[in-house]
Short mmCIF file of C-alpha atoms in Angstrom, two decimals:
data_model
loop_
_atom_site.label_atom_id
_atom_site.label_comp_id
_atom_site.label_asym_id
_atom_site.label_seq_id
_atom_site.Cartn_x
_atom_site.Cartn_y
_atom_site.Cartn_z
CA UNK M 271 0.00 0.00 0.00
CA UNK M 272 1.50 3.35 -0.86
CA UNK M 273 -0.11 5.32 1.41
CA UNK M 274 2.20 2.90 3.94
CA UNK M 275 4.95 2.94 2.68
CA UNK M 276 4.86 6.71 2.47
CA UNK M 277 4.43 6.40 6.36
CA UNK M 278 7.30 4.52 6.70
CA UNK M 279 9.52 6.15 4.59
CA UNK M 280 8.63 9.53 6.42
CA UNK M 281 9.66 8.12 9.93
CA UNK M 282 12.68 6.52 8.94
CA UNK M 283 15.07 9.26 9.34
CA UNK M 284 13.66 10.59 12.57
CA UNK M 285 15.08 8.36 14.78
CA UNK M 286 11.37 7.38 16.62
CA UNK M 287 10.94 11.14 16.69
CA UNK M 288 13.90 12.30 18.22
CA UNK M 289 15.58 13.90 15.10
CA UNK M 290 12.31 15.03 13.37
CA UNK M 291 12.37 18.55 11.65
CA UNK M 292 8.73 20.51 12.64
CA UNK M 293 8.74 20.03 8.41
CA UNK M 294 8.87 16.47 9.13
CA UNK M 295 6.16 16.23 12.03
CA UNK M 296 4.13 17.93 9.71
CA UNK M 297 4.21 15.61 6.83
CA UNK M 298 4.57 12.52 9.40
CA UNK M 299 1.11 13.79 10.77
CA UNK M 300 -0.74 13.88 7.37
CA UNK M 301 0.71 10.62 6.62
CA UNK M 302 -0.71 9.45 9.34
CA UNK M 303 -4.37 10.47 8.94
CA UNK M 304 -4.11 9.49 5.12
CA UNK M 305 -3.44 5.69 6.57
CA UNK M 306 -5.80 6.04 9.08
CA UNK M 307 -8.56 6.81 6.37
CA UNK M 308 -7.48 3.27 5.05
CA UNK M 309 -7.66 0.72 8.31
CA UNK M 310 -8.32 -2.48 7.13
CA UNK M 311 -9.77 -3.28 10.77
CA UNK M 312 -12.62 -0.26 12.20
CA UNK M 313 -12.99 -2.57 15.40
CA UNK M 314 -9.21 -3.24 16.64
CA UNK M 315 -10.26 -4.39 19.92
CA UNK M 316 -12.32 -7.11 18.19
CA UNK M 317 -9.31 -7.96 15.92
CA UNK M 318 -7.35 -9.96 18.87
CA UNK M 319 -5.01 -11.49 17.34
CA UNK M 320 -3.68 -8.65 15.39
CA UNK M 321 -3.60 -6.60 18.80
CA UNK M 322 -1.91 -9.75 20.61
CA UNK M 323 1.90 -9.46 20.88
CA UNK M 324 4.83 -7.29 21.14
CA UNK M 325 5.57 -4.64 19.35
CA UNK M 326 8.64 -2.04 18.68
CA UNK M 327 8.12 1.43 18.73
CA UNK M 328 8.93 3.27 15.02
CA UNK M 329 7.82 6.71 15.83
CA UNK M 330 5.72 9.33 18.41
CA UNK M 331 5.52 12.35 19.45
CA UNK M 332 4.84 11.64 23.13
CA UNK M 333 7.27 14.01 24.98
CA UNK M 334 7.33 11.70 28.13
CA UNK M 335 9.07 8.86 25.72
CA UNK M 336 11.41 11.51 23.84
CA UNK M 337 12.48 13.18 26.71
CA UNK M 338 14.29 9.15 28.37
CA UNK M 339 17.01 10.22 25.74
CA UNK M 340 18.15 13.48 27.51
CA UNK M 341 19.81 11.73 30.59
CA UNK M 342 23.07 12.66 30.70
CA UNK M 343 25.81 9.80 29.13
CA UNK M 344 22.91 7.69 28.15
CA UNK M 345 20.92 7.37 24.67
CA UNK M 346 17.37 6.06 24.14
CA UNK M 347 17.58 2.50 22.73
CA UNK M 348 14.37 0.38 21.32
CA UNK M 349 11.51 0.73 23.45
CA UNK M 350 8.79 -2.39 23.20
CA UNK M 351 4.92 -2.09 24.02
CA UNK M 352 3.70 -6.00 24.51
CA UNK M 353 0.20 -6.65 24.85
CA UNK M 354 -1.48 -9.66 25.95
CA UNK M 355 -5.01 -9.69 25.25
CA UNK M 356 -6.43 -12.82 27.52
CA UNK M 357 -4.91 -11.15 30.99
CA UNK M 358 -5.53 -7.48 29.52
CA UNK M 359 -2.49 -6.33 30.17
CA UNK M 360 0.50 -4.47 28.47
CA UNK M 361 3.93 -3.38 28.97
CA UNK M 362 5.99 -0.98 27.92
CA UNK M 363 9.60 -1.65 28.30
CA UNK M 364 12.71 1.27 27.28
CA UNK M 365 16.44 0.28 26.83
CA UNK M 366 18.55 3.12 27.71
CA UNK M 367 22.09 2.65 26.56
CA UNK M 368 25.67 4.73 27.78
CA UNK M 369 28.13 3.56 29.43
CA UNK M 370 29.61 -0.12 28.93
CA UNK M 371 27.75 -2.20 31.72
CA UNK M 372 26.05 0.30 32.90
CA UNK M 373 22.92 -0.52 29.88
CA UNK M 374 19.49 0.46 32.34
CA UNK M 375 15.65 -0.48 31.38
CA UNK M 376 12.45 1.47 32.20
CA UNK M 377 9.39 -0.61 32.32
CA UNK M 378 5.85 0.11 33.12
CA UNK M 379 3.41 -2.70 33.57
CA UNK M 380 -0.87 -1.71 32.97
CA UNK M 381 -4.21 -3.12 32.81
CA UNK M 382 -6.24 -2.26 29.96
CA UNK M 383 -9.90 -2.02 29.77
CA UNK M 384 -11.77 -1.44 26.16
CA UNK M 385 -14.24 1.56 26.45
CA UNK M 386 -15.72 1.58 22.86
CA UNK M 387 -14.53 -0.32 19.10
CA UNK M 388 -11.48 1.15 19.54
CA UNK M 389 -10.24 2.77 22.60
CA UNK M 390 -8.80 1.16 25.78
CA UNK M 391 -8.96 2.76 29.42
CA UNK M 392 -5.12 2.31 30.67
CA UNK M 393 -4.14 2.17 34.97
CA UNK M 394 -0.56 1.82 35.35
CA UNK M 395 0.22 -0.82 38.04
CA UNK M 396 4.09 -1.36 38.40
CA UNK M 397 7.01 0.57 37.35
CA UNK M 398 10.13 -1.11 37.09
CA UNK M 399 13.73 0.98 36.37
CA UNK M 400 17.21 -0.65 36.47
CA UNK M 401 20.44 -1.77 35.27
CA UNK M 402 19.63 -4.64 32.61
CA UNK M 403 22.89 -6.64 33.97
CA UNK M 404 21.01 -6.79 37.55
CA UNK M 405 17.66 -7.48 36.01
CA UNK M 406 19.39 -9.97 34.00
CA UNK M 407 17.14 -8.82 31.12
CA UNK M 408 17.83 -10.72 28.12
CA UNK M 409 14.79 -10.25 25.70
CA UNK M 410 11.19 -8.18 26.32
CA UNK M 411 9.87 -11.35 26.45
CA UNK M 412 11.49 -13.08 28.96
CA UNK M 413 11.33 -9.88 30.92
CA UNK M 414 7.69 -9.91 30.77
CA UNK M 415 7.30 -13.58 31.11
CA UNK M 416 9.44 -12.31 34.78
CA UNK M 417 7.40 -9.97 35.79
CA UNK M 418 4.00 -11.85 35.42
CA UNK M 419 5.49 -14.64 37.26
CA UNK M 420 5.50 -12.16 40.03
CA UNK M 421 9.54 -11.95 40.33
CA UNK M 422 11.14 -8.96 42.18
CA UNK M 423 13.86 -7.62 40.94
CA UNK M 424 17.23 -5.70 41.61
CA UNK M 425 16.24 -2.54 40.94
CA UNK M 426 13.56 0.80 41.54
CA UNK M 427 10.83 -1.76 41.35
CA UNK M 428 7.55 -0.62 43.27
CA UNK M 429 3.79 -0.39 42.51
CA UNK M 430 1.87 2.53 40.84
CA UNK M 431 -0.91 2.90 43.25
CA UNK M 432 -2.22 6.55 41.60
CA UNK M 433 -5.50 7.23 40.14
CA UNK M 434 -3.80 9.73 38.35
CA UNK M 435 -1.82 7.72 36.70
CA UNK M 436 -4.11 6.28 34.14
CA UNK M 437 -4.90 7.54 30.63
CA UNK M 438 -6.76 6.00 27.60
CA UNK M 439 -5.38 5.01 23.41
CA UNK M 440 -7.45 5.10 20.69
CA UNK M 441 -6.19 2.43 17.99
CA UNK M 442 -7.01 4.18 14.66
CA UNK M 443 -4.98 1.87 12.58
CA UNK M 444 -4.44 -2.11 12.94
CA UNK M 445 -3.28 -4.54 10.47
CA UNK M 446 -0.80 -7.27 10.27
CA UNK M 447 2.33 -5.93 10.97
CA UNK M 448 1.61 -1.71 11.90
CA UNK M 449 -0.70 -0.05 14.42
CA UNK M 450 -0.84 3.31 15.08
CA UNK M 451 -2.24 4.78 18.62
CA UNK M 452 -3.52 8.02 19.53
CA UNK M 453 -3.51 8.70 23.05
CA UNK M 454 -5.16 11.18 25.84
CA UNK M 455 -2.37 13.86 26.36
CA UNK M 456 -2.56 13.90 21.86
CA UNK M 457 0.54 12.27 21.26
CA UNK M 458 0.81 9.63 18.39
CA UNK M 459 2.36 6.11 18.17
CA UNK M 460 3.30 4.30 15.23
CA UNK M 461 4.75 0.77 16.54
CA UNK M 462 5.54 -2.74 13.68
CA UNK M 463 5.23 -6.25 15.23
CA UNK M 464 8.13 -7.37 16.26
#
């Protein structure tokens, strides 16, 4: 599809957002809403097992993500989003990279509730932030298959117990391999299946 591709080929040089001109935004945006137009799948939250899985953050404009690459000596690496439909949960895991050994992890675990076709109510449960060597993170995967056997870990690992730390995600887009997210504070995700 070359309204897709156009997507794609937009984001590529931004670096998930991080080096994107305001020229680029603004073309990334209409690209965007020109796919959107297109989704193959108006009830994503019906559509389980496209939503099912992990997926790998291409692009967004959410200034909460952008802003985990201004620590000092450290660089954002590839940040995940796994969802698992049966236990309605998802996870969003960062890898923050710098120094040799010294590779860290932000993770936030969260319940998901759908609210209409297409948008889910989000409460943030558990945040976990760390040193991957002491988490002995290997793979999102086994990191999440970790956490939901209820393992503590070796790092800033406590429980998000805030009402106010909820928020809901419209998906507007959903098809085998791309979904793109619009959430509450009006920043936009683009994420492939991983």
């Amino acid at each position: 599809m070359i309204v897709k591709s156009t997507l794609l080929n937009a984001i590529a040089p931004t670096n998930r957002g991080l080096l994107a001109t305001e020229t680029q935004k603004q073309a990334i945006l209409a690209a965007i809403a020109s796919l959107e137009d297109f989704n193959p799948t108006p009830r994503p939250l019906e559509a389980t097992h496209l939503l099912e899985g992990n997926w790998r953050l291409l692009y967004t404009t959410s200034k909460a993500l952008l802003n985990l690459d201004r620590f000092p000596l450290y660089k954002l690496g590839q940040i995940y989003q796994s969802i698992r439909v049966e236990t309605t949960s998802v996870y969003n895991i960062a890898e923050i990279y710098g120094l040799p050994s010294l590779e860290g992890l932000i993770s936030v675990a969260a319940k998901f509730e759908p609210v209409s076709e297409r948008r889910v109510q989000v409460k943030f449960q558990r945040s976990i932030i760390g040193l991957q060597k002491l988490i002995d993170y290997k793979s999102p995967a086994e990191f999440i298959q970790q956490i939901e056997s209820g393992q503590k870990f070796t790092a800033i690992d406590f429980p998000i117990k805030s009402d106010r730390q909820q928020g809901w995600l419209d998906i507007t887009y959903i098809d085998q391999d791309l979904r793109i997210g619009r959430g509450n504070e009006g920043s936009v995700f683009v994420l492939s299946k991983s």
